[in-house]
mmCIF file of C-alpha atoms in Angstrom:
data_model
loop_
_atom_site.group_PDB
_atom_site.id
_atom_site.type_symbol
_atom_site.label_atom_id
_atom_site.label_comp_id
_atom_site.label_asym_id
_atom_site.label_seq_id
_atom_site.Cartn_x
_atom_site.Cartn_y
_atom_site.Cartn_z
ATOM 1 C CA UNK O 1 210.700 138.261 56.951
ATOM 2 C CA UNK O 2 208.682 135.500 55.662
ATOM 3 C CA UNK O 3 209.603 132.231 55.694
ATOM 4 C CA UNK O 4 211.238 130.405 52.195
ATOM 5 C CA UNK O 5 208.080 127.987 52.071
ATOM 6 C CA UNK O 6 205.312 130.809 52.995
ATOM 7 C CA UNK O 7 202.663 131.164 50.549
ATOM 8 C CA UNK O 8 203.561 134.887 48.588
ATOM 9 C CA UNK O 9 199.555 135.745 48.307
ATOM 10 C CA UNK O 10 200.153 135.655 52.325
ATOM 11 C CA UNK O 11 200.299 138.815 54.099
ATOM 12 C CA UNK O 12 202.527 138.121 57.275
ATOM 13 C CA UNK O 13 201.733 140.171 59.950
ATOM 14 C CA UNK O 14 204.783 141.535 62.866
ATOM 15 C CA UNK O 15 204.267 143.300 65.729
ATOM 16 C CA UNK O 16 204.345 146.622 64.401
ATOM 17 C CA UNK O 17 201.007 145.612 62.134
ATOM 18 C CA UNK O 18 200.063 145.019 65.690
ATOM 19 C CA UNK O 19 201.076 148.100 66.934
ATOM 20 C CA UNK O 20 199.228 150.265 63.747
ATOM 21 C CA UNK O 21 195.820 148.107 64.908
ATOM 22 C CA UNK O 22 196.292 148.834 68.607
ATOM 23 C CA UNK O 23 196.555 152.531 67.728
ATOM 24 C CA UNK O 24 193.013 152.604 66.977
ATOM 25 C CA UNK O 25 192.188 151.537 70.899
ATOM 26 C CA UNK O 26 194.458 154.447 71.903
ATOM 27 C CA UNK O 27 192.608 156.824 69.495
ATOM 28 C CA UNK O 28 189.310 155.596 71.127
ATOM 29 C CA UNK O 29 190.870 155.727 74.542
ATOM 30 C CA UNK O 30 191.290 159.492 73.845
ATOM 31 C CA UNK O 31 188.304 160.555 72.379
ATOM 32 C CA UNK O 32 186.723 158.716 75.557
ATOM 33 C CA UNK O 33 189.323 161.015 77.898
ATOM 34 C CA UNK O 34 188.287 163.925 76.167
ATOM 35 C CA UNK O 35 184.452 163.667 76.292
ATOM 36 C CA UNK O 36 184.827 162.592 79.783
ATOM 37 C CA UNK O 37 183.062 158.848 78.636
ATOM 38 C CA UNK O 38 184.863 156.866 81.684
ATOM 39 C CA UNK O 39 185.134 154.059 79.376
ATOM 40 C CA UNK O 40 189.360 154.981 78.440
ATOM 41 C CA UNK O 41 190.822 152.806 81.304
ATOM 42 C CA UNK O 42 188.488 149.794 80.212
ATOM 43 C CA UNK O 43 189.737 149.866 76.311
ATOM 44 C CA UNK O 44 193.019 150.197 76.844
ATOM 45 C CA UNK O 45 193.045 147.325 79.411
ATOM 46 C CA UNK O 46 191.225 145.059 77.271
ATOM 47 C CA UNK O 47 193.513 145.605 74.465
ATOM 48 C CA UNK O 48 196.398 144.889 76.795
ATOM 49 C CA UNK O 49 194.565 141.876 77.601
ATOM 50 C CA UNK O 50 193.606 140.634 74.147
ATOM 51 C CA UNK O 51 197.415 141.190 72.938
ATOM 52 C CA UNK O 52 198.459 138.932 75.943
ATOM 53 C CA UNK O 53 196.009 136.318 76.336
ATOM 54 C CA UNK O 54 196.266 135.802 72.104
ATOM 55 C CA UNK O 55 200.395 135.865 72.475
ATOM 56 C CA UNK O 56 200.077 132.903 74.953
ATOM 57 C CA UNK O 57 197.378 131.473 73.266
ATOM 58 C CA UNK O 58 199.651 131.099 70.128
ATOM 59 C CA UNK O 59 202.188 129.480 72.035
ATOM 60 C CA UNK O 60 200.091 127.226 73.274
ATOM 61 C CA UNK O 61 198.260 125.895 70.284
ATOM 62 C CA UNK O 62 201.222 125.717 68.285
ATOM 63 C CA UNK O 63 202.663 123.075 70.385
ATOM 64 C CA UNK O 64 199.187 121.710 70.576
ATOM 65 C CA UNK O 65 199.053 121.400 66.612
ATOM 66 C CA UNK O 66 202.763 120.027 66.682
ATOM 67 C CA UNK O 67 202.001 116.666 69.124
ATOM 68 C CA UNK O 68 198.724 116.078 67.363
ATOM 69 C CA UNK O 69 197.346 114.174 70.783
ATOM 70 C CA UNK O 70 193.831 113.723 71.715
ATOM 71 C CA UNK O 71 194.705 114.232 75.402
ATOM 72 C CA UNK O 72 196.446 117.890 74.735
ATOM 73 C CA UNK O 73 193.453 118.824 72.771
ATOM 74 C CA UNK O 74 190.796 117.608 75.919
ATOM 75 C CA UNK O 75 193.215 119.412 77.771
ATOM 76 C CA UNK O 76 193.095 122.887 75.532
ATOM 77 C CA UNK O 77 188.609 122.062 75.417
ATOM 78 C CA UNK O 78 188.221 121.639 79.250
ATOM 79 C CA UNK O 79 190.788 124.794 80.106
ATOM 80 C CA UNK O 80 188.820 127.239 77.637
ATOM 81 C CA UNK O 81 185.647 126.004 79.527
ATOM 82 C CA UNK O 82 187.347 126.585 83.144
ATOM 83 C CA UNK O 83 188.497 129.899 82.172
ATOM 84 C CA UNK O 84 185.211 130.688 80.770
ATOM 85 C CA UNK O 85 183.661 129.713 83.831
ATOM 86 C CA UNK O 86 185.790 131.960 85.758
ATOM 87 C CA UNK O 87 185.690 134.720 83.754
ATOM 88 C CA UNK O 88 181.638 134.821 83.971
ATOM 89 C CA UNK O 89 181.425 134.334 88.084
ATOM 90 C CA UNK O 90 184.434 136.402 88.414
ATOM 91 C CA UNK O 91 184.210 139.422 86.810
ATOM 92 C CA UNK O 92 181.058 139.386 84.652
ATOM 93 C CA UNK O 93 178.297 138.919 87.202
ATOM 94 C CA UNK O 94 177.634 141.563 89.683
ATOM 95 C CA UNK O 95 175.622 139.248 91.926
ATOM 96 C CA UNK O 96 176.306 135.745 92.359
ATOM 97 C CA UNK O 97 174.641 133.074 94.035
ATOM 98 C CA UNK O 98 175.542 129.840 96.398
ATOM 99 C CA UNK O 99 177.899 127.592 94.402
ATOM 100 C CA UNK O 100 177.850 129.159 90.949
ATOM 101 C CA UNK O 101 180.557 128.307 90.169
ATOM 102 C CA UNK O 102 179.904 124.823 89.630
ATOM 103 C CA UNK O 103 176.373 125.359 88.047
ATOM 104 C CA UNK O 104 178.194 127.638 85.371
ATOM 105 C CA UNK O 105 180.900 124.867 84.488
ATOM 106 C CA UNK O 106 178.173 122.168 83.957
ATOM 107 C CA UNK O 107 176.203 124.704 81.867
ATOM 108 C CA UNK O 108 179.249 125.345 79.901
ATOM 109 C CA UNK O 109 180.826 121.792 79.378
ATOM 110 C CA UNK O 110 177.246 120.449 78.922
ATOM 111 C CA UNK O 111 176.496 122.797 76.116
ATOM 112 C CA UNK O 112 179.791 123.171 74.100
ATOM 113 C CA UNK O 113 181.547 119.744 74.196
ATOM 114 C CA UNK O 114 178.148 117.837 73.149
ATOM 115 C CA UNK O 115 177.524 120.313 70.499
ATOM 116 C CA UNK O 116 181.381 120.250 69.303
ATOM 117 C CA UNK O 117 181.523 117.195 69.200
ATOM 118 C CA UNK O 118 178.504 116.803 66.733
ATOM 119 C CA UNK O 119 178.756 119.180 65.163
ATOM 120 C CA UNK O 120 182.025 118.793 63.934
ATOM 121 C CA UNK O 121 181.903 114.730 63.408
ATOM 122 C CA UNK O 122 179.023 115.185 61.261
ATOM 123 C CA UNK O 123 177.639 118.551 60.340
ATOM 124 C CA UNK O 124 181.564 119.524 59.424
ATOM 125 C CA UNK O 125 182.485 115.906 58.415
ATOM 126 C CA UNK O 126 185.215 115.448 59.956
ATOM 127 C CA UNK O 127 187.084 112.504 61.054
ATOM 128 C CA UNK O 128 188.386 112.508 63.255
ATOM 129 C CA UNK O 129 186.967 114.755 64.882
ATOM 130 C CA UNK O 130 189.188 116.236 67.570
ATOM 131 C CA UNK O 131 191.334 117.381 64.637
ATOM 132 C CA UNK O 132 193.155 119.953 66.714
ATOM 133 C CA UNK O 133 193.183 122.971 63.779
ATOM 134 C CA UNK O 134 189.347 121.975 63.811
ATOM 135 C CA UNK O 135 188.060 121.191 67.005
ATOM 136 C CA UNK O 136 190.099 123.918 69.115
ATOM 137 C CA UNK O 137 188.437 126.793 67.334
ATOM 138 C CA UNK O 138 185.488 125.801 67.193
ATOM 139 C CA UNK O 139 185.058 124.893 71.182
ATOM 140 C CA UNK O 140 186.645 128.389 71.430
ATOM 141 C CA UNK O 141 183.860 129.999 69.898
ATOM 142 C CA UNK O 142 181.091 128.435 71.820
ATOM 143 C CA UNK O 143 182.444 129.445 74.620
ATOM 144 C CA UNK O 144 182.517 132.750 74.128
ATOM 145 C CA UNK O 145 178.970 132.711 72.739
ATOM 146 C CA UNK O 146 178.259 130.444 76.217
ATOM 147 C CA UNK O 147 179.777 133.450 78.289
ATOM 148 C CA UNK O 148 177.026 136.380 76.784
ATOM 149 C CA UNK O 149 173.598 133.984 77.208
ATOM 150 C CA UNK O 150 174.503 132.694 80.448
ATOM 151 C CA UNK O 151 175.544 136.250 82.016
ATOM 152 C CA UNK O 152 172.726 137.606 80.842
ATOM 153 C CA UNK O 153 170.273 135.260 81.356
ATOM 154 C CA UNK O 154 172.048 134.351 85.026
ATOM 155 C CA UNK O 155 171.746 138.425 85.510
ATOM 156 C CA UNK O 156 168.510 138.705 84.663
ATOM 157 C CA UNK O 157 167.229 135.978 87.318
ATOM 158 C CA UNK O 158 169.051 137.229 90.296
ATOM 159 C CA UNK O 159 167.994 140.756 89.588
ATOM 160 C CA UNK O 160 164.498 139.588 89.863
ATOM 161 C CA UNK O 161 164.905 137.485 92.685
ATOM 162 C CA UNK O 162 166.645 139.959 94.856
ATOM 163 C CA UNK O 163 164.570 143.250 93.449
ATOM 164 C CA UNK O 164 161.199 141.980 92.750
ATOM 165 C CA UNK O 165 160.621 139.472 95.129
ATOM 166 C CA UNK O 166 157.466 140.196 95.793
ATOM 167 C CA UNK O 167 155.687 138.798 92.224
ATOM 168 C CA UNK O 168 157.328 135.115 92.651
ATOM 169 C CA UNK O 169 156.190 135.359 96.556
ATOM 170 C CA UNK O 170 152.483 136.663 95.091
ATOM 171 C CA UNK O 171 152.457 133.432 92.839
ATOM 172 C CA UNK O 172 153.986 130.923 95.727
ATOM 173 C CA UNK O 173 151.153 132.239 98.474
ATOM 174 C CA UNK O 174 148.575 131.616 96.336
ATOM 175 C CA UNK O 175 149.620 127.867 95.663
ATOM 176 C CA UNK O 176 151.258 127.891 92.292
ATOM 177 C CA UNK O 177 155.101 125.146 93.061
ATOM 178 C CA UNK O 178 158.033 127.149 92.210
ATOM 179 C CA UNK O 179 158.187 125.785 88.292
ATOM 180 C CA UNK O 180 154.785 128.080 87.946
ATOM 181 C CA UNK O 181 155.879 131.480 89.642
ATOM 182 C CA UNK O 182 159.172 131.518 88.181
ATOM 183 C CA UNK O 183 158.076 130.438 84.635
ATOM 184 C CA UNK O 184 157.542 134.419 83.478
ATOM 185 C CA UNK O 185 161.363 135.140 85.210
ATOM 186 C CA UNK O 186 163.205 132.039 83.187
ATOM 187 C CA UNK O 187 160.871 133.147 79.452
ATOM 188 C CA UNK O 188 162.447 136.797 79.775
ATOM 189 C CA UNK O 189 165.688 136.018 81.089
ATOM 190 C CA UNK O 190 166.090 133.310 77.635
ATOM 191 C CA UNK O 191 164.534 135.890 75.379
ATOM 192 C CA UNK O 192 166.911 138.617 76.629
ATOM 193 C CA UNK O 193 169.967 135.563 76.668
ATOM 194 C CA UNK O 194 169.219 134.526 72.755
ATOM 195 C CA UNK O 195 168.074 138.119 71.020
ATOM 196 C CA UNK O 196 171.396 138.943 70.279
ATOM 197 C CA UNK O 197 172.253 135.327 68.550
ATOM 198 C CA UNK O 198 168.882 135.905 66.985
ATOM 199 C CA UNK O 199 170.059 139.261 65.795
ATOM 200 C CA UNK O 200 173.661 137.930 64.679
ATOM 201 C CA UNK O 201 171.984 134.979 62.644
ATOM 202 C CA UNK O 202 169.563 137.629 61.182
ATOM 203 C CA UNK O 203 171.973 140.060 59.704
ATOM 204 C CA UNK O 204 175.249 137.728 58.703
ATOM 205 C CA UNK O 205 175.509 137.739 55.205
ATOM 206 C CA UNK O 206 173.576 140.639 54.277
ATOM 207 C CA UNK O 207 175.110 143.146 56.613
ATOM 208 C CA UNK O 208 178.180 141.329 58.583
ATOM 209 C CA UNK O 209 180.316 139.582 56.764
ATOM 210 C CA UNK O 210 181.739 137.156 59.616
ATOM 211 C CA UNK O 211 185.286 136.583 61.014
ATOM 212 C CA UNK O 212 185.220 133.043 60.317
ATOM 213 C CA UNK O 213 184.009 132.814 56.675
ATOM 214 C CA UNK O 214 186.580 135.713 55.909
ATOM 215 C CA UNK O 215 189.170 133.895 57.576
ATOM 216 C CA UNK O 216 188.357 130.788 55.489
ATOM 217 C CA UNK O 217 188.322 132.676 52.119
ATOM 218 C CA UNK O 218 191.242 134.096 52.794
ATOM 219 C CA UNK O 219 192.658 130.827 53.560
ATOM 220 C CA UNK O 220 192.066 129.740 50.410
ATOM 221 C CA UNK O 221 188.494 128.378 50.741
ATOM 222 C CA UNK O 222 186.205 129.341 48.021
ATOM 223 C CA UNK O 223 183.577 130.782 48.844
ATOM 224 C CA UNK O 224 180.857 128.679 48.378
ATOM 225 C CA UNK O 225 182.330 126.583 50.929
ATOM 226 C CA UNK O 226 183.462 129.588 53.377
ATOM 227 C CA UNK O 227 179.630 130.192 53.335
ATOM 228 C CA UNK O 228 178.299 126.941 54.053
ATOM 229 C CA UNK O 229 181.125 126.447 56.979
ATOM 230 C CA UNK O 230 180.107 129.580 58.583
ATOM 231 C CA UNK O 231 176.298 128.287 58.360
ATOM 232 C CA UNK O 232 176.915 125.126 60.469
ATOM 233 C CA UNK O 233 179.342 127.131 62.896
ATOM 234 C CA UNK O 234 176.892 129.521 63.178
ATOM 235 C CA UNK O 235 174.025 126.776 63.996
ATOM 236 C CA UNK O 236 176.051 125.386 66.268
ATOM 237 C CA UNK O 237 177.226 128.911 68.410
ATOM 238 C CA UNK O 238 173.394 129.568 68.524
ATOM 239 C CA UNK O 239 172.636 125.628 70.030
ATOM 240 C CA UNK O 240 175.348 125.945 72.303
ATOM 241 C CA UNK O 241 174.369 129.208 73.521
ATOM 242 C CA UNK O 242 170.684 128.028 74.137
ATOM 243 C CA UNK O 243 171.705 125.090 75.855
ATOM 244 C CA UNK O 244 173.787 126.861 78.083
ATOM 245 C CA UNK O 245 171.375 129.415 78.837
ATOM 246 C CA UNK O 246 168.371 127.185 79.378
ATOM 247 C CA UNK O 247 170.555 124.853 82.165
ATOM 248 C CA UNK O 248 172.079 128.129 83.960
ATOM 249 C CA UNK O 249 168.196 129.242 84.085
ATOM 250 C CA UNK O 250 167.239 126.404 85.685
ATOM 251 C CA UNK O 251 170.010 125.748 88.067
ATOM 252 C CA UNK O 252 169.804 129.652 89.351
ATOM 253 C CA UNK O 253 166.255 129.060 89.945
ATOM 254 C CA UNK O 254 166.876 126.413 91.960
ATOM 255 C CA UNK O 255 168.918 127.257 94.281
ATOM 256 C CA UNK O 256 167.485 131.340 94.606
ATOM 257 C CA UNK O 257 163.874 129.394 95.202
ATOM 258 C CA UNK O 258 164.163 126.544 97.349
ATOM 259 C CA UNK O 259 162.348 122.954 97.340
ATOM 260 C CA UNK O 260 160.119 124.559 99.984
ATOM 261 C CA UNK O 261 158.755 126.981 97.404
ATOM 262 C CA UNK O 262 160.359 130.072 99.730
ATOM 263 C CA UNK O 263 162.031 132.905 97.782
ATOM 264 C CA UNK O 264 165.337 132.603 98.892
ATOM 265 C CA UNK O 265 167.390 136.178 98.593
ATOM 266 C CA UNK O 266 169.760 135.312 101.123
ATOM 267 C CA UNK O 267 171.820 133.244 98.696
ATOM 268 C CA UNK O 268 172.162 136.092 96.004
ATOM 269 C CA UNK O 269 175.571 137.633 97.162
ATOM 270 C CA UNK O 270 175.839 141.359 95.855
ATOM 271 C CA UNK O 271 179.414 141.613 97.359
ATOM 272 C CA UNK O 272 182.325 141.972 94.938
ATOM 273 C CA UNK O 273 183.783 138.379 94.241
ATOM 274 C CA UNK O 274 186.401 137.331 96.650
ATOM 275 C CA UNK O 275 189.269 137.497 94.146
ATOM 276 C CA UNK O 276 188.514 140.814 94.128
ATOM 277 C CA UNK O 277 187.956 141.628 98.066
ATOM 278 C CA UNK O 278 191.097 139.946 98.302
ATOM 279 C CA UNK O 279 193.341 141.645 95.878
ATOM 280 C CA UNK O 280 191.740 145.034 97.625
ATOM 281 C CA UNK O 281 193.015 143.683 101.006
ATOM 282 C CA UNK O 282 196.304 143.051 99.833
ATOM 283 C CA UNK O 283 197.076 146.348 98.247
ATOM 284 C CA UNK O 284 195.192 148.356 101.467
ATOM 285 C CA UNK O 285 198.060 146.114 103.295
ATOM 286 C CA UNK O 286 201.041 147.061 100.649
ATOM 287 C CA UNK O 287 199.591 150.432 101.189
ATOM 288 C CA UNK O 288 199.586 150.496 104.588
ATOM 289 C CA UNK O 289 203.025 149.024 104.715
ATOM 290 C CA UNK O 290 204.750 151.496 102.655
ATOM 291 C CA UNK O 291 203.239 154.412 104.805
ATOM 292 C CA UNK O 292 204.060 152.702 107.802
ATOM 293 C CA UNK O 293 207.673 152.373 106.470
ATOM 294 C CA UNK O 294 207.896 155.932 105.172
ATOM 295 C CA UNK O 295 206.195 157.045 108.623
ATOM 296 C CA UNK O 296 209.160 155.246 110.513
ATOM 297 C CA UNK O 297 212.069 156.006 108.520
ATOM 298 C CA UNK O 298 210.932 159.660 108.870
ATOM 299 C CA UNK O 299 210.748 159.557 112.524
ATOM 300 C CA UNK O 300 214.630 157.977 112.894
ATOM 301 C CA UNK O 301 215.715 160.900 110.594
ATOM 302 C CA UNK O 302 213.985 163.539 112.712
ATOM 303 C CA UNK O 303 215.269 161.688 116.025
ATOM 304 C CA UNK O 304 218.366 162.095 114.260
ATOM 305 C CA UNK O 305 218.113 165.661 113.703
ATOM 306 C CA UNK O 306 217.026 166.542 117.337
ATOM 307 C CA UNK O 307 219.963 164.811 118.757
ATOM 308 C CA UNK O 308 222.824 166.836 116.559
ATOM 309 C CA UNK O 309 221.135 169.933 116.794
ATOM 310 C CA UNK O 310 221.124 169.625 120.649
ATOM 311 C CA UNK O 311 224.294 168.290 120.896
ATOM 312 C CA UNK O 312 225.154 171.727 118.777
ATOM 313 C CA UNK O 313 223.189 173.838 121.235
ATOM 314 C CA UNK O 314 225.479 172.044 124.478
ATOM 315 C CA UNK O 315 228.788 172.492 122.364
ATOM 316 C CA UNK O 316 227.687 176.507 121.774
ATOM 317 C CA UNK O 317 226.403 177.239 125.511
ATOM 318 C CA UNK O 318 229.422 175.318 127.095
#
């Protein structure tokens, strides 16, 4: 039921809206069952994710919005980096290398708070500009932008490193420094990183009509304005997303070709992360647990059984 001061040309939403929309991830979650896609499991958990992560999200921002406080929304900006962070080393990369971790987080927080903060001071105008209905949005949506270039530049890099070796080795023995030989690497790595920004910027308007300039019409933008918002935010996703790319680059390079100039492919790891080895330790443990329980409490009911039924056999023979 909507709320006495709610604007009537407002469409409030409930969970069972929800629950129509999420019906269309089930319905693709089938049709990927019944071609035999592999892809079912993955939908439905990412929808189960989404729902979560944008339930808590809520909660969170709401109370953000309510205190107003520049610290709570430095907070909110450096905790959507750190998760971003985590979710590229941690379960977007298939091979990492020696401290990542770190080089992702200064890619990330070098690219989107510089270009938030800019961007939104002066190409948004507006002051201040850690507004938190402004600025928490926005920083959310470089990050995700962040996340794509750097995986797949990042990706890109240690796949050459650790497959092709043998080009970057070709340049180093014949006396070009480690800038040189990895030059052609870091060019395709960036082209592959920004094509699909290039491809978004290409097509909005024309073709996509994007989240954020529909969001703002149907705030009650017009839509001259909706437009020219979604051109800056656009600008700015792209800068960020260069940025980010063109640091990761570098810092992979780095570390996967040392200051010696020596191709160094025993820092790629192309274990699963250890989150991940973890978690499958503890469950082979649960596992092993249970079956060690069952195993046991099987064996004092047969014991059990053996005694009674001699003890029967004594009772009938005596």
């Amino acid at each position: 039921m909507d709320s006495p001061g709610a604007d009537p040309d407002t469409t409030h939403l409930t969970w069972s809206n929800v629950s129509l929309g999420f019906s269309f991830i089930a319905f693709n979650a089938l049709l990927s069952t019944a071609l035999n896609l592999g892809v079912g499991a993955s939908l439905l958990t990412a929808a189960v994710r989404c729902v979560l992560q944008l339930a808590v999200v809520a909660l969170l921002l709401q109370r953000v919005f309510e205190t107003d406080n520049p610290w709570a929304v430095a907070g909110i900006a450096a905790l959507l980096n750190l998760l971003g962070t985590f979710e590229t080393v941690v379960n977007k990369s298939k091979r990492r290398y020696q401290n990542m971790f770190p080089s992702v987080l200064i890619s990330m927080v070098g690219s989107t708070i510089p270009v938030s903060v800019i961007g939104i001071r002066y190409a948004m105008a507006v002051d201040p500009f850690w507004k938190p209905e402004q600025y928490i949005p926005i920083v959310g949506m470089l990050c995700g932008g962040t996340i794509s270039g750097i995986v797949v530049s990042v990706t890109y890099v240690l796949k050459e490193i650790y497959d092709s070796r043998d080009k970057v080795e070709m340049y180093l023995a014949f006396g070009a420094s480690r800038a040189e030989a990895c030059k052609p690497i870091a060019r395709d790595a960036l082209r592959l990183a920004l094509t699909p920004t290039i491809n978004q910027m290409s097509v909005i308007g024309i073709i996509a009509i994007p989240g954020m300039m529909t969001g703002a019409i149907l705030g009650g933008s017009s839509v001259q304005q909706a437009a020219k918002l979604q051109m800056v935010i656009m600008f700015m996703i792209s800068a960020s997303t260069a940025l980010a790319s063109i640091v990761s680059t570098v810092l992979t390079l780095l570390v996967v070709v040392d200051a010696e100039h020596r191709v160094r492919p025993d820092r790629v790891d192309t274990r699963a992360h250890v989150v991940w080895r973890a978690r499958a330790a503890a469950v082979r443990a649960v596992v092993q647990g249970v079956k060690g329980m069952a195993c046991w409490t099987w064996g004092k009911k047969g014991v059990s059984g053996n005694g009674e039924a001699e003890g029967e056999r004594e009772r009938l023979l005596g």
